[in-house]
Short mmCIF file of N, CA and C in Angstrom, two decimals:
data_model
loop_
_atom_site.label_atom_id
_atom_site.label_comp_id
_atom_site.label_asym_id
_atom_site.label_seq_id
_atom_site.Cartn_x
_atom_site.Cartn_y
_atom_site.Cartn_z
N UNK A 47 18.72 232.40 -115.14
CA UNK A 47 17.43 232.31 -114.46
C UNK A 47 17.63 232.11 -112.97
N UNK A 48 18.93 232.41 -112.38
CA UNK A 48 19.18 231.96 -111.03
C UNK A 48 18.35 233.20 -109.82
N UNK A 49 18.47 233.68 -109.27
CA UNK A 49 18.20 234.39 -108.06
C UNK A 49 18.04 235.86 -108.90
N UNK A 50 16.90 236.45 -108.55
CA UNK A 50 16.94 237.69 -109.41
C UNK A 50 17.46 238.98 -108.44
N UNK A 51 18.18 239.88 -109.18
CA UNK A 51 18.98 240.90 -108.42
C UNK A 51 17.77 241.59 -107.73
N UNK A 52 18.21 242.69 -106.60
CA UNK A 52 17.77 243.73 -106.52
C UNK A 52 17.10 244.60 -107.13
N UNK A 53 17.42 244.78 -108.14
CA UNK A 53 16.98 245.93 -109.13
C UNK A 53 15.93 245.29 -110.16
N UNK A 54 15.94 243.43 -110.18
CA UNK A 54 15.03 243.34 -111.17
C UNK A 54 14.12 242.98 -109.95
N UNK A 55 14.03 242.98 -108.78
CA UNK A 55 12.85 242.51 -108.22
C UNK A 55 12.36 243.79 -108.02
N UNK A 56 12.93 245.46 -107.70
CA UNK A 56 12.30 246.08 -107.86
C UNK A 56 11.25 246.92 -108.95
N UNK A 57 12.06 245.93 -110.15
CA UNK A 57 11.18 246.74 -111.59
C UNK A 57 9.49 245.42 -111.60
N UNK A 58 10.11 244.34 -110.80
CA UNK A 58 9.27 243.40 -110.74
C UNK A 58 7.81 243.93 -109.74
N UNK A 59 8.25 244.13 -108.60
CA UNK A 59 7.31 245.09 -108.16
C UNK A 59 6.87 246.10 -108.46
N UNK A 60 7.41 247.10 -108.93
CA UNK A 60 6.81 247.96 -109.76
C UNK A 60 5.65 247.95 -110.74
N UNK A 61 6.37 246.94 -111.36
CA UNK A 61 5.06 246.27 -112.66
C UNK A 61 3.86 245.43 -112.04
N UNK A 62 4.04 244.91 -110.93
CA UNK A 62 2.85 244.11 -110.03
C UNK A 62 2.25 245.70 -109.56
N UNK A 63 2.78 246.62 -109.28
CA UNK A 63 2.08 247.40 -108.52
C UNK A 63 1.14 248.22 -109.64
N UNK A 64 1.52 248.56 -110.86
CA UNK A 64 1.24 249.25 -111.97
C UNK A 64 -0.03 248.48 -112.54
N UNK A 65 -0.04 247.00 -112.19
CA UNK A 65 -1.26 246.38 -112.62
C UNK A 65 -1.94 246.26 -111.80
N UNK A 66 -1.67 246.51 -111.14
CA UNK A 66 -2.62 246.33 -109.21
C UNK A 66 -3.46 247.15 -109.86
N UNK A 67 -3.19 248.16 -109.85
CA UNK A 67 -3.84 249.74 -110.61
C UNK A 67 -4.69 249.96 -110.91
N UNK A 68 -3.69 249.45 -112.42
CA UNK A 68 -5.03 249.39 -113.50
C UNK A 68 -6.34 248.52 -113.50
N UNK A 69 -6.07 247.17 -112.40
CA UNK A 69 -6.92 246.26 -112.27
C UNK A 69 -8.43 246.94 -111.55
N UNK A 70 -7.45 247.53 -110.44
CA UNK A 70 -8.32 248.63 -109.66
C UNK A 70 -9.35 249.56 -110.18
N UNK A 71 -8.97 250.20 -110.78
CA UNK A 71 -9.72 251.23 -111.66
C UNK A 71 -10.25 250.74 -112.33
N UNK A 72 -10.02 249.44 -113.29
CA UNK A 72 -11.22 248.90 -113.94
C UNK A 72 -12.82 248.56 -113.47
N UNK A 73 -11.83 247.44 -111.98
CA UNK A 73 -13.20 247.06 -111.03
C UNK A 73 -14.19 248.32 -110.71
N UNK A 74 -13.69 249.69 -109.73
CA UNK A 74 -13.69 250.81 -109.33
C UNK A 74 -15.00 250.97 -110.35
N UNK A 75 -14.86 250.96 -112.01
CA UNK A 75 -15.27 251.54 -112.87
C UNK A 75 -16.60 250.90 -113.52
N UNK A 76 -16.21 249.22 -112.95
CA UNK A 76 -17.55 248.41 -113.31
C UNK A 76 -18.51 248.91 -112.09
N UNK A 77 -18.10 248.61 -110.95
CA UNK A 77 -19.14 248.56 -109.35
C UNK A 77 -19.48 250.24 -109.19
N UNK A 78 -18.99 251.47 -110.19
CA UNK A 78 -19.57 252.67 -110.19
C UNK A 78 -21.04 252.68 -111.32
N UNK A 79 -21.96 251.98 -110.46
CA UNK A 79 -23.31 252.21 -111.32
C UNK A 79 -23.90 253.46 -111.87
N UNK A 80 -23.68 254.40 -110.49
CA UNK A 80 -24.91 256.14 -110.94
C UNK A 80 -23.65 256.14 -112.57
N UNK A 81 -22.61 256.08 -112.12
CA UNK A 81 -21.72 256.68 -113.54
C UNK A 81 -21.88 256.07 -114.95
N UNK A 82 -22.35 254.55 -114.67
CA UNK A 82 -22.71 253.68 -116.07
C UNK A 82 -23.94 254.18 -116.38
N UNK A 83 -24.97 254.34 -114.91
CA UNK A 83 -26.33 254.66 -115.81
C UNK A 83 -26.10 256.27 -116.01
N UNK A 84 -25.59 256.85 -116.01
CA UNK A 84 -25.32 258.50 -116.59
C UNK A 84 -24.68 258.29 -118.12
N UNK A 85 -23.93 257.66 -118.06
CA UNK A 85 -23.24 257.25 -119.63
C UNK A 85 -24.52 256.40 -120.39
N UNK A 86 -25.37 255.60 -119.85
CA UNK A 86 -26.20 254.82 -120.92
C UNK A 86 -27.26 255.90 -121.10
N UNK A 87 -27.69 256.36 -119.96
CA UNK A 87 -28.87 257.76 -120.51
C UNK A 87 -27.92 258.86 -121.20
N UNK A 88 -26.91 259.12 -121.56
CA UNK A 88 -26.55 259.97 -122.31
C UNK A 88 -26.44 259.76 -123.83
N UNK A 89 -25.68 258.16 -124.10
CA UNK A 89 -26.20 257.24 -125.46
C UNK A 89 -27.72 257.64 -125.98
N UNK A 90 -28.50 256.89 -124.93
CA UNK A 90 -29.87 256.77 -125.43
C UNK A 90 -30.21 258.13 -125.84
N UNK A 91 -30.36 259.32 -124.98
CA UNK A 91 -30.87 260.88 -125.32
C UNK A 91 -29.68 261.15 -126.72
N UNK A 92 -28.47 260.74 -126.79
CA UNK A 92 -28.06 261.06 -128.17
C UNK A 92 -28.88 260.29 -129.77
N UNK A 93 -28.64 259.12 -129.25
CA UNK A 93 -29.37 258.06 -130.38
C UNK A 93 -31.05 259.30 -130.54
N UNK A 94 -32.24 259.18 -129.80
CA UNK A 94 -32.85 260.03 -129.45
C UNK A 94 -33.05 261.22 -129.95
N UNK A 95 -31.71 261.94 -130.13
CA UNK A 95 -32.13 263.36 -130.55
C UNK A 95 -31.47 263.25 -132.31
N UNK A 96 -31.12 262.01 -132.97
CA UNK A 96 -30.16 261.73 -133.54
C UNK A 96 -31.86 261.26 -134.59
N UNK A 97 -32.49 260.59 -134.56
CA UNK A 97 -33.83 260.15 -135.10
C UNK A 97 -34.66 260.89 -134.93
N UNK A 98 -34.75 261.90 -133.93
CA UNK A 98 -36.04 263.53 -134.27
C UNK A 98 -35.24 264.12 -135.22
N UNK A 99 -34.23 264.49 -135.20
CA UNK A 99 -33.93 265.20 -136.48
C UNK A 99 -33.85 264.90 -137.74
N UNK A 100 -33.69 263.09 -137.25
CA UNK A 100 -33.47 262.93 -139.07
C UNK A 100 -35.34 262.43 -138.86
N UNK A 101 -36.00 262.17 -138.55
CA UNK A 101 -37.27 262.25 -138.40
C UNK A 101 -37.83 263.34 -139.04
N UNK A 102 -37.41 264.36 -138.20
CA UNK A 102 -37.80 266.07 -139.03
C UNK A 102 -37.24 266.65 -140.23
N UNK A 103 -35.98 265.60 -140.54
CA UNK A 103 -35.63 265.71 -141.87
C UNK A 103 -36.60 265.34 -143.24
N UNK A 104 -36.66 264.02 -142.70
CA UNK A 104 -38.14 263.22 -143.43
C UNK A 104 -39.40 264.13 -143.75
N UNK A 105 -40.19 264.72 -142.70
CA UNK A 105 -41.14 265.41 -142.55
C UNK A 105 -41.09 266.12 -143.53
N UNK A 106 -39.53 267.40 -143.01
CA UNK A 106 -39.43 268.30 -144.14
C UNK A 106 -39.36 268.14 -145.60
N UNK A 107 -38.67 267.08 -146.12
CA UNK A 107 -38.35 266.81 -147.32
C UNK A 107 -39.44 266.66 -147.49
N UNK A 108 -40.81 265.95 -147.57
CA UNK A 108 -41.99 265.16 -147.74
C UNK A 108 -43.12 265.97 -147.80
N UNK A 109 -42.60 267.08 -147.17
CA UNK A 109 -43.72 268.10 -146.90
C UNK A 109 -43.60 269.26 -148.07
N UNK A 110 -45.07 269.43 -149.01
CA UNK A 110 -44.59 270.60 -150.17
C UNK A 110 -44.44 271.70 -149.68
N UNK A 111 -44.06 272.40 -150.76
CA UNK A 111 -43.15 274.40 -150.01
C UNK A 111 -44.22 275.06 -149.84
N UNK A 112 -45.24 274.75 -150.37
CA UNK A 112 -46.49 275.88 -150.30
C UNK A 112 -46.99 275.61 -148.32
N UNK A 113 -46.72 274.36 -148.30
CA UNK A 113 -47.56 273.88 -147.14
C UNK A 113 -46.54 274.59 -146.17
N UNK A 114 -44.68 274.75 -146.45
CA UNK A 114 -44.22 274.66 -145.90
C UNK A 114 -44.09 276.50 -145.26
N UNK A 115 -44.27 277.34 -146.33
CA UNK A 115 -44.80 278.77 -146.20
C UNK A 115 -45.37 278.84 -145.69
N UNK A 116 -46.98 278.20 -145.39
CA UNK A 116 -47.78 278.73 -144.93
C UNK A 116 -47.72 278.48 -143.24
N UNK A 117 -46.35 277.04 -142.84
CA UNK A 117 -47.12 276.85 -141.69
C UNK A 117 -45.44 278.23 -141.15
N UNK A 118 -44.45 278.53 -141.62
CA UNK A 118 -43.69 279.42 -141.30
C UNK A 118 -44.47 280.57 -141.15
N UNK A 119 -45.39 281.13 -142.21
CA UNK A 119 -46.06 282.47 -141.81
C UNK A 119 -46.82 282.68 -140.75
N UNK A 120 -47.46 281.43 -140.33
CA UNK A 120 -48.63 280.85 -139.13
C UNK A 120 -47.64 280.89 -137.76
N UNK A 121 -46.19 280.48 -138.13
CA UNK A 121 -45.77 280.20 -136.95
C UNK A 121 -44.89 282.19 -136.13
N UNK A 122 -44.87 282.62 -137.56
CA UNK A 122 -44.15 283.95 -137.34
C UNK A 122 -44.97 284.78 -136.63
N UNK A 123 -46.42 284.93 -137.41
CA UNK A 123 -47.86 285.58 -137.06
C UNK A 123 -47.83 285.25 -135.12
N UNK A 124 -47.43 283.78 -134.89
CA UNK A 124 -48.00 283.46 -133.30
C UNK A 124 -46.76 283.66 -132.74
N UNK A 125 -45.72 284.20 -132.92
CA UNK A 125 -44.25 284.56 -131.93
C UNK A 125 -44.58 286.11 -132.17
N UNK A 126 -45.45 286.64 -132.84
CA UNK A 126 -45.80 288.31 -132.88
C UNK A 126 -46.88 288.63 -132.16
N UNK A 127 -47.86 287.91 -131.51
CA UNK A 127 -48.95 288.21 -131.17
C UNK A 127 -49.39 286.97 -130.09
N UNK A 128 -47.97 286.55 -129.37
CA UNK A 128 -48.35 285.64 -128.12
C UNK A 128 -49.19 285.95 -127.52
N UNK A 129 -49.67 287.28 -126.92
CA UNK A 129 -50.53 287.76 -125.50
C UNK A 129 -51.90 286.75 -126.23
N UNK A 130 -52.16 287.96 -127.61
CA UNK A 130 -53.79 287.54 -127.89
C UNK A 130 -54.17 285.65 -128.10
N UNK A 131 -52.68 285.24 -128.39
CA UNK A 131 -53.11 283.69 -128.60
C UNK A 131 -53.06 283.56 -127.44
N UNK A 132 -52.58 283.59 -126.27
CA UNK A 132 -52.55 282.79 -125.27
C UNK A 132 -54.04 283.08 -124.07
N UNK A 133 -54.61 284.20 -124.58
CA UNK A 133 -55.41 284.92 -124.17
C UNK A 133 -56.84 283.89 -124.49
N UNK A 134 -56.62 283.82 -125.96
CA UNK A 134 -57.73 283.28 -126.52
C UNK A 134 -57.37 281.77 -126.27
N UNK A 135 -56.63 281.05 -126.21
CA UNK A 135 -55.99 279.80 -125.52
C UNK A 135 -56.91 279.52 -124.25
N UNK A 136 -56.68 280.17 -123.09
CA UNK A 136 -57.08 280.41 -122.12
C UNK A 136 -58.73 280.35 -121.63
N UNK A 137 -59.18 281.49 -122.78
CA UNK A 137 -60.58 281.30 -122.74
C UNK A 137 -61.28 280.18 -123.42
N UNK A 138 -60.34 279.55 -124.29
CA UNK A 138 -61.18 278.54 -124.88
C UNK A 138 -61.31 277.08 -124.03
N UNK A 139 -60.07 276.92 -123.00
CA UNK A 139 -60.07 276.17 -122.02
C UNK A 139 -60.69 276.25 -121.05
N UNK A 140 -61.19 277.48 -120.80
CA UNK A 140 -61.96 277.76 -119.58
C UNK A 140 -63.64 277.13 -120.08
N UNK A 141 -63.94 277.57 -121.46
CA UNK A 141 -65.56 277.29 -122.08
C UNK A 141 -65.34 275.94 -122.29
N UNK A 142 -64.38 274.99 -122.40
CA UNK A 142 -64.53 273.62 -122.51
C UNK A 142 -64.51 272.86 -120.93
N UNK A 143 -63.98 273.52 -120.30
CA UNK A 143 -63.93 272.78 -118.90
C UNK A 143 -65.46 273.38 -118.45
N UNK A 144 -66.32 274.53 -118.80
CA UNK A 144 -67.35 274.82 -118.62
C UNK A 144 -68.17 273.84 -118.54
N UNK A 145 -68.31 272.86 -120.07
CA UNK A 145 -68.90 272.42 -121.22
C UNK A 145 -68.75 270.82 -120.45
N UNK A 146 -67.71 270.78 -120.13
CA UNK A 146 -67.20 269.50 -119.82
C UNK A 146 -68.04 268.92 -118.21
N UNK A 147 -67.78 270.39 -117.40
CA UNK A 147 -68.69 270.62 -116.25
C UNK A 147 -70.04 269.88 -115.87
N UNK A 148 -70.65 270.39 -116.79
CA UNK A 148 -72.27 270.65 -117.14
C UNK A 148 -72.74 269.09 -117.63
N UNK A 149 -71.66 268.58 -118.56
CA UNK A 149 -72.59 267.14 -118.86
C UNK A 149 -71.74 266.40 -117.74
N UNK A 150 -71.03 266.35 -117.01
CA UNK A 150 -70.85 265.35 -116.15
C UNK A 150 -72.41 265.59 -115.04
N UNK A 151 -72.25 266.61 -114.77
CA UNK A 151 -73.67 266.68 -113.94
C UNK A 151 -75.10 266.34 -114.27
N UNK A 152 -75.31 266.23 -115.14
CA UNK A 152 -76.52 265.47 -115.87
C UNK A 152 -76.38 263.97 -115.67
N UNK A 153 -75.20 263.46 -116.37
CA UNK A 153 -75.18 262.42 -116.03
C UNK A 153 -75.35 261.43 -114.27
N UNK A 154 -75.09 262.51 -113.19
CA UNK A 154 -75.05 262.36 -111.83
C UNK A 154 -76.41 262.40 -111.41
N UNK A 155 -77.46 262.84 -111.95
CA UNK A 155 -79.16 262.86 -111.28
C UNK A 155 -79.80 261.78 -111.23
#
């Protein structure tokens, strides 16, 4: 245990320097916030998309086949004939904001 050589004070430094390091990069890794909150919003949107599906698993199972045909044929029918739904979409928003119009102004006299 007397006077340590050369060579072990340099493996000695070495290993102080190797933990310097790692100490570094730890701290580095706590005081990098945007990067923790990018990793916790990436958890949460997984957890998130992890319960809509098994959510929509539920649904589906729960839901009978007849119901489940009919809303597939409903949904095939409206990816074939977007213009006229969105058309009729459109106008039906326009006659409710009409509608909507008209009794606010009554109420204003």
């Amino acid at each position: 245990m007397g006077t340590p050589t050369p060579d072990e004070l340099r493996e000695q430094v070495e290993r102080t320097r190797d933990e310097l390091g790692q100490t570094i990069e730890a701290l580095a890794g706590k005081a990098d916030v945007k990067a923790q909150a990018k990793e916790k919003t990436a958890q949460v949107a997984d957890r998130i998309h992890e319960k809509a599906a098994h959510t929509a698993q539920l649904v589906h199972d729960a839901t009978p086949d007849p119901v489940l045909d009919a809303a597939g044929r409903v949904a095939s029918t409206a990816r074939a004939n977007r213009k006229p739904l969105l058309v009729a979409g459109a106008a039906l928003l326009v006659v409710l904001l009409v509608i909507r119009g008209r009794g606010h102004g009554r109420g204003c006299r």
